[in-house]
Amino acid sequence: MSIKTSGLHHVTAIGGDPQRNADFYLRTLGLRLVKTTVNFDDPGTYHLYYGDSSGKPGSLMTFFPWPDAPSGRRGTGQATTTSFSVPEASIGWWKRHLAASGVETGEIRNADDEDTLTFRDPDGLQLALVAHPQGDPRDPWDTQLVPAEHAIRGLHSVTLSVNKEDATAGMLTDGLGLGFAHQESNRLRFAAGDGGPGALVDVLVTPDAPRGLVAAGTVHHVAWRAPDEETQKTWREELVDKGVHVTSILDRQYFRSIYFREPGGTLLEVATDEPGFAVDEPLLELGRALKLPPWLEPRREEIEHMLPKLNLPTENNPELS
Ligand code: ZN
């Protein structure tokens, strides 16, 4: 079997203040908090997972919010734009909604039949909403501020910025099984499976642009889907055979992960679809309580003491209403 991811699993970025981060992604963007946990490698820091109504792979944007994190710098060797998929008829609604929420946006641009609206999160992370003509049947979260009719369907794509494309393109095709879709000046698009929202990556080639610096307001890594652990294990062996430096398989509680860097500099991950977010709490209650993996549970009291308090919107925490 050779490596063939079906699309994006999640994007993980670094944020600043956790309350400001949660307010933006839950209230302004209307995503669901599908897991409140900690950074397993740094348990004094939250790891917040935002997604669709059930936290399906491909809908997930996750953050390590450090209250005093220094600002990063966008540049090559990074995923410089994270795009979310919205219904085609909703892009104008989003422009008005973001303006009413005090978020500055660009103009709606049309390229490749897609309407795109760009803006930044409170830490300066570059985001976009994209309406794809193919439509997006995924199951959104419904909130008072962002009704399901207009809501984000999941990830649309990421843009990887590189100084040169060849080795990065090689990693996307040979290392992840994506196909080259098309090129528009210095932007090359690759697609997993049949393409469509959630299965796309753009490679933006800027030979002289400076390297980025990963800190607050930048993407930490981009994760791709593997269906299960057995497949992931096979893919890992294939990557090792290709000479890629891959980590061992790590238990992330909601999925298993391997990490490696694409030659242009961006950290990539392959994450399993299984077991998902309902493994340690009921689907209806996702995100409301702080969940810790079994190996950190003995330190719960200490960890809860270290973490700043979070006030969640009522959709995510009815007890606070
Ligand atoms: Zn990850």
XYZ file of C-alpha atoms and ligand atoms in Angstrom:
322
model
C 0.000 0.000 0.000
C 1.321 3.436 -0.716
C 0.648 6.660 1.097
C -2.562 8.430 0.157
C -4.067 10.884 2.623
C -7.706 11.827 2.061
C -7.167 15.426 3.172
C -6.417 17.777 6.035
C -6.951 16.495 9.588
C -6.207 19.662 11.587
C -4.142 22.820 11.701
C -2.429 23.775 14.960
C -1.362 27.344 15.648
C 0.104 29.324 18.521
C -2.090 31.894 20.179
C -1.723 34.505 22.877
C -4.359 35.037 25.578
C -6.592 31.905 25.768
C -9.803 33.827 26.581
C -9.343 36.146 23.605
C -8.549 33.128 21.429
C -11.664 31.235 22.566
C -13.880 34.311 22.156
C -12.726 34.790 18.588
C -13.024 31.201 17.369
C -16.204 30.317 19.306
C -18.147 33.567 19.154
C -16.905 35.434 16.076
C -16.193 32.403 13.866
C -18.897 30.215 15.449
C -16.833 27.034 15.713
C -17.531 24.458 18.413
C -15.073 23.853 21.232
C -14.691 20.099 20.773
C -11.988 19.514 23.379
C -10.499 21.439 26.266
C -7.230 19.837 27.220
C -3.578 20.750 27.762
C -0.478 20.659 25.618
C 0.714 17.136 26.465
C 4.338 18.298 26.110
C 3.739 21.395 28.295
C 0.730 20.691 30.560
C 0.660 24.203 32.074
C -0.725 25.401 28.710
C -4.138 24.751 27.214
C -4.670 22.878 24.002
C -8.008 24.071 22.622
C -9.623 22.200 19.730
C -12.219 23.990 17.610
C -14.265 22.192 14.961
C -17.645 21.326 13.531
C -20.615 19.863 15.402
C -18.817 16.593 16.182
C -15.163 17.551 15.737
C -14.628 15.544 12.591
C -11.156 15.329 11.052
C -10.823 18.073 8.475
C -12.863 20.541 10.526
C -10.272 21.072 13.247
C -8.309 24.182 14.127
C -6.349 23.837 17.354
C -4.358 26.246 19.496
C -1.656 26.329 22.096
C -2.533 29.691 23.660
C 0.312 31.121 25.736
C -0.797 34.281 27.584
C 2.621 35.930 27.244
C 3.761 34.403 23.968
C 5.999 36.635 21.864
C 4.707 37.394 18.372
C 5.894 35.269 15.496
C 6.638 36.396 11.971
C 4.934 35.139 8.834
C 7.346 33.942 6.203
C 8.607 30.993 4.243
C 8.853 27.595 5.876
C 5.360 28.040 7.320
C 1.700 27.554 6.585
C 1.002 31.253 6.076
C -2.753 31.148 5.462
C -5.375 28.823 6.921
C -8.632 28.822 4.967
C -12.073 27.693 6.084
C -14.912 26.591 3.828
C -18.226 28.487 3.873
C -21.353 28.209 1.691
C -21.157 30.090 -1.580
C -24.130 32.317 -0.751
C -22.706 33.263 2.668
C -19.507 35.106 1.833
C -21.255 38.504 1.844
C -22.908 37.667 5.177
C -19.441 36.904 6.597
C -18.002 40.197 5.405
C -20.778 42.054 7.240
C -20.580 39.794 10.305
C -16.810 40.244 10.639
C -17.122 44.016 10.190
C -19.856 44.101 12.875
C -17.511 42.095 15.134
C -14.719 44.645 14.662
C -12.624 42.402 12.398
C -11.013 44.113 9.440
C -11.250 42.139 6.197
C -9.991 42.467 2.663
C -12.343 42.695 -0.306
C -13.997 39.508 -1.568
C -11.723 38.208 -4.325
C -12.641 35.636 -6.948
C -10.075 33.219 -8.370
C -10.579 29.702 -9.771
C -14.334 30.177 -9.255
C -13.756 30.516 -5.517
C -14.691 33.615 -3.510
C -12.111 34.398 -0.833
C -12.275 36.783 2.118
C -9.083 37.291 4.134
C -8.689 38.565 7.686
C -6.590 37.971 10.797
C -7.313 36.571 14.214
C -6.550 38.696 17.342
C -2.944 37.418 17.381
C -2.408 38.277 13.732
C -2.854 34.752 12.350
C -3.745 35.002 8.668
C -7.102 33.349 7.925
C -9.449 33.190 4.966
C -13.016 32.130 4.285
C -13.438 30.443 0.927
C -16.661 29.603 -0.886
C -16.039 26.711 -3.250
C -18.529 26.241 -6.132
C -18.575 22.474 -5.528
C -20.465 23.108 -2.270
C -19.577 21.548 1.059
C -22.010 19.076 2.640
C -20.151 18.855 5.969
C -22.070 19.301 9.194
C -21.567 22.741 10.769
C -22.081 23.945 14.333
C -25.040 26.221 14.945
C -24.721 29.234 17.243
C -26.759 32.343 17.918
C -24.164 34.615 16.346
C -23.323 32.305 13.432
C -26.356 30.256 12.335
C -25.746 26.895 10.639
C -26.922 28.325 7.318
C -23.762 30.470 7.104
C -21.439 28.541 9.397
C -17.944 27.332 8.617
C -18.073 23.791 7.193
C -14.499 22.902 8.065
C -11.033 23.583 6.754
C -10.784 24.496 3.082
C -7.014 24.558 2.532
C -3.689 25.790 3.798
C -1.064 27.803 1.981
C 2.535 26.714 2.474
C 5.054 29.457 1.712
C 8.392 28.290 0.351
C 11.478 29.752 -1.314
C 11.491 27.008 -3.950
C 8.859 24.478 -4.829
C 10.488 21.298 -6.131
C 11.274 19.449 -2.913
C 8.026 20.563 -1.228
C 6.009 19.420 -4.233
C 7.855 16.095 -4.078
C 6.938 15.650 -0.429
C 3.260 16.450 -1.056
C 3.000 14.012 -3.976
C 5.378 11.163 -2.967
C 5.206 11.648 0.793
C 1.455 12.267 1.224
C -0.037 11.051 -2.045
C -1.513 14.378 -3.190
C -1.919 15.181 -6.871
C -0.854 18.375 -8.633
C -4.031 20.275 -9.572
C -2.978 23.491 -11.300
C -0.700 26.510 -11.186
C -1.612 30.194 -11.188
C 1.549 32.346 -11.451
C 3.618 31.544 -8.325
C 0.855 29.516 -6.622
C 0.677 25.744 -7.142
C -2.360 23.839 -5.950
C -2.267 20.212 -4.836
C -5.282 18.088 -3.965
C -5.855 14.919 -1.988
C -8.317 12.373 -3.347
C -10.929 14.102 -5.490
C -9.955 17.507 -4.117
C -12.601 19.871 -2.848
C -12.756 21.764 0.462
C -10.587 20.189 3.163
C -8.390 18.320 0.694
C -6.395 21.216 -0.775
C -2.997 22.789 -0.243
C -1.493 25.741 -2.091
C 2.256 26.160 -2.350
C 3.187 29.821 -2.657
C 6.678 30.281 -4.116
C 8.491 33.472 -3.125
C 12.227 32.927 -3.746
C 13.450 36.013 -1.885
C 10.950 36.187 0.979
C 12.432 35.917 4.485
C 11.938 32.867 6.685
C 9.059 32.934 9.116
C 9.409 32.635 12.852
C 6.967 30.301 14.607
C 5.454 31.971 17.713
C 2.095 33.623 18.532
C 0.008 34.335 15.452
C 1.620 31.658 13.295
C 0.835 28.050 12.412
C 2.819 25.416 14.295
C 2.005 22.438 12.068
C -0.421 21.043 9.505
C -1.863 17.552 10.021
C -3.098 15.166 7.311
C -5.515 12.294 7.699
C -4.717 8.598 8.003
C -7.755 6.340 8.421
C -6.396 4.171 11.239
C -3.315 3.157 13.211
C -2.408 0.238 10.989
C -2.351 2.422 7.882
C -0.365 5.076 9.727
C 2.224 2.481 10.727
C 2.629 1.366 7.095
C 2.902 4.971 5.889
C 5.501 5.701 8.563
C 7.642 2.790 7.371
C 7.321 4.007 3.790
C 8.396 7.527 4.789
C 11.403 6.109 6.661
C 12.312 4.092 3.543
C 12.183 7.311 1.523
C 14.728 8.837 3.904
C 12.265 11.162 5.692
C 13.043 11.825 9.368
C 9.769 10.826 11.018
C 9.027 10.758 14.751
C 7.810 7.590 16.406
C 4.029 7.185 16.715
C 2.772 9.419 19.549
C -0.452 8.950 21.489
C -2.407 12.208 21.306
C -5.419 10.624 23.048
C -7.884 11.640 20.286
C -5.631 10.402 17.476
C -2.168 8.927 16.966
C 0.440 11.175 15.393
C 3.690 11.146 13.494
C 5.555 14.318 12.594
C 8.067 15.232 9.925
C 9.204 18.401 8.205
C 8.641 19.068 4.521
C 11.808 20.290 2.798
C 10.483 23.884 2.583
C 10.416 24.023 6.387
C 6.796 23.497 7.507
C 6.191 20.878 10.188
C 3.701 18.268 8.984
C 1.834 15.588 10.890
C -0.120 12.515 9.891
C -2.949 11.936 12.387
C -5.411 9.047 12.548
C -9.175 9.554 12.246
C -9.557 7.212 15.227
C -10.503 7.275 18.044
C -11.870 10.856 17.870
C -13.178 13.271 20.487
C -15.982 11.172 21.951
C -13.407 8.786 23.430
C -13.416 10.469 26.856
C -16.710 12.438 27.047
C -20.162 12.259 25.391
C -20.593 14.032 22.055
C -23.146 16.417 23.592
C -20.691 17.581 26.225
C -17.562 18.024 24.123
C -15.231 20.755 25.327
C -17.061 21.706 28.539
C -14.720 20.059 31.034
C -10.942 19.971 31.178
C -9.879 16.549 29.920
C -6.465 15.111 30.686
C -4.846 11.968 29.303
C -4.453 9.118 31.828
C -0.762 9.850 32.343
C -1.484 13.475 33.397
C -4.615 12.730 35.474
C -2.575 12.278 38.709
C -1.404 15.908 38.275
C -4.913 17.327 37.708
C -5.000 19.576 40.764
C -1.630 21.141 39.984
C -2.509 21.566 36.285
C -5.918 23.151 36.994
C -4.195 25.576 39.330
C -1.715 26.617 36.607
C -4.290 27.165 33.838
C -6.066 30.523 33.533
C -9.870 30.353 33.901
C -11.885 30.335 30.668
C -15.405 31.713 30.222
C -17.066 29.829 27.405
C -20.074 30.856 25.302
C -23.351 29.297 26.406
C -23.472 26.872 23.450
C -20.344 25.284 24.807
C -21.158 25.571 28.455
C -24.862 25.910 29.379
C -23.990 25.943 33.081
C -22.355 29.340 32.647
C -25.398 30.926 31.009
Zn -1.279 18.189 15.505
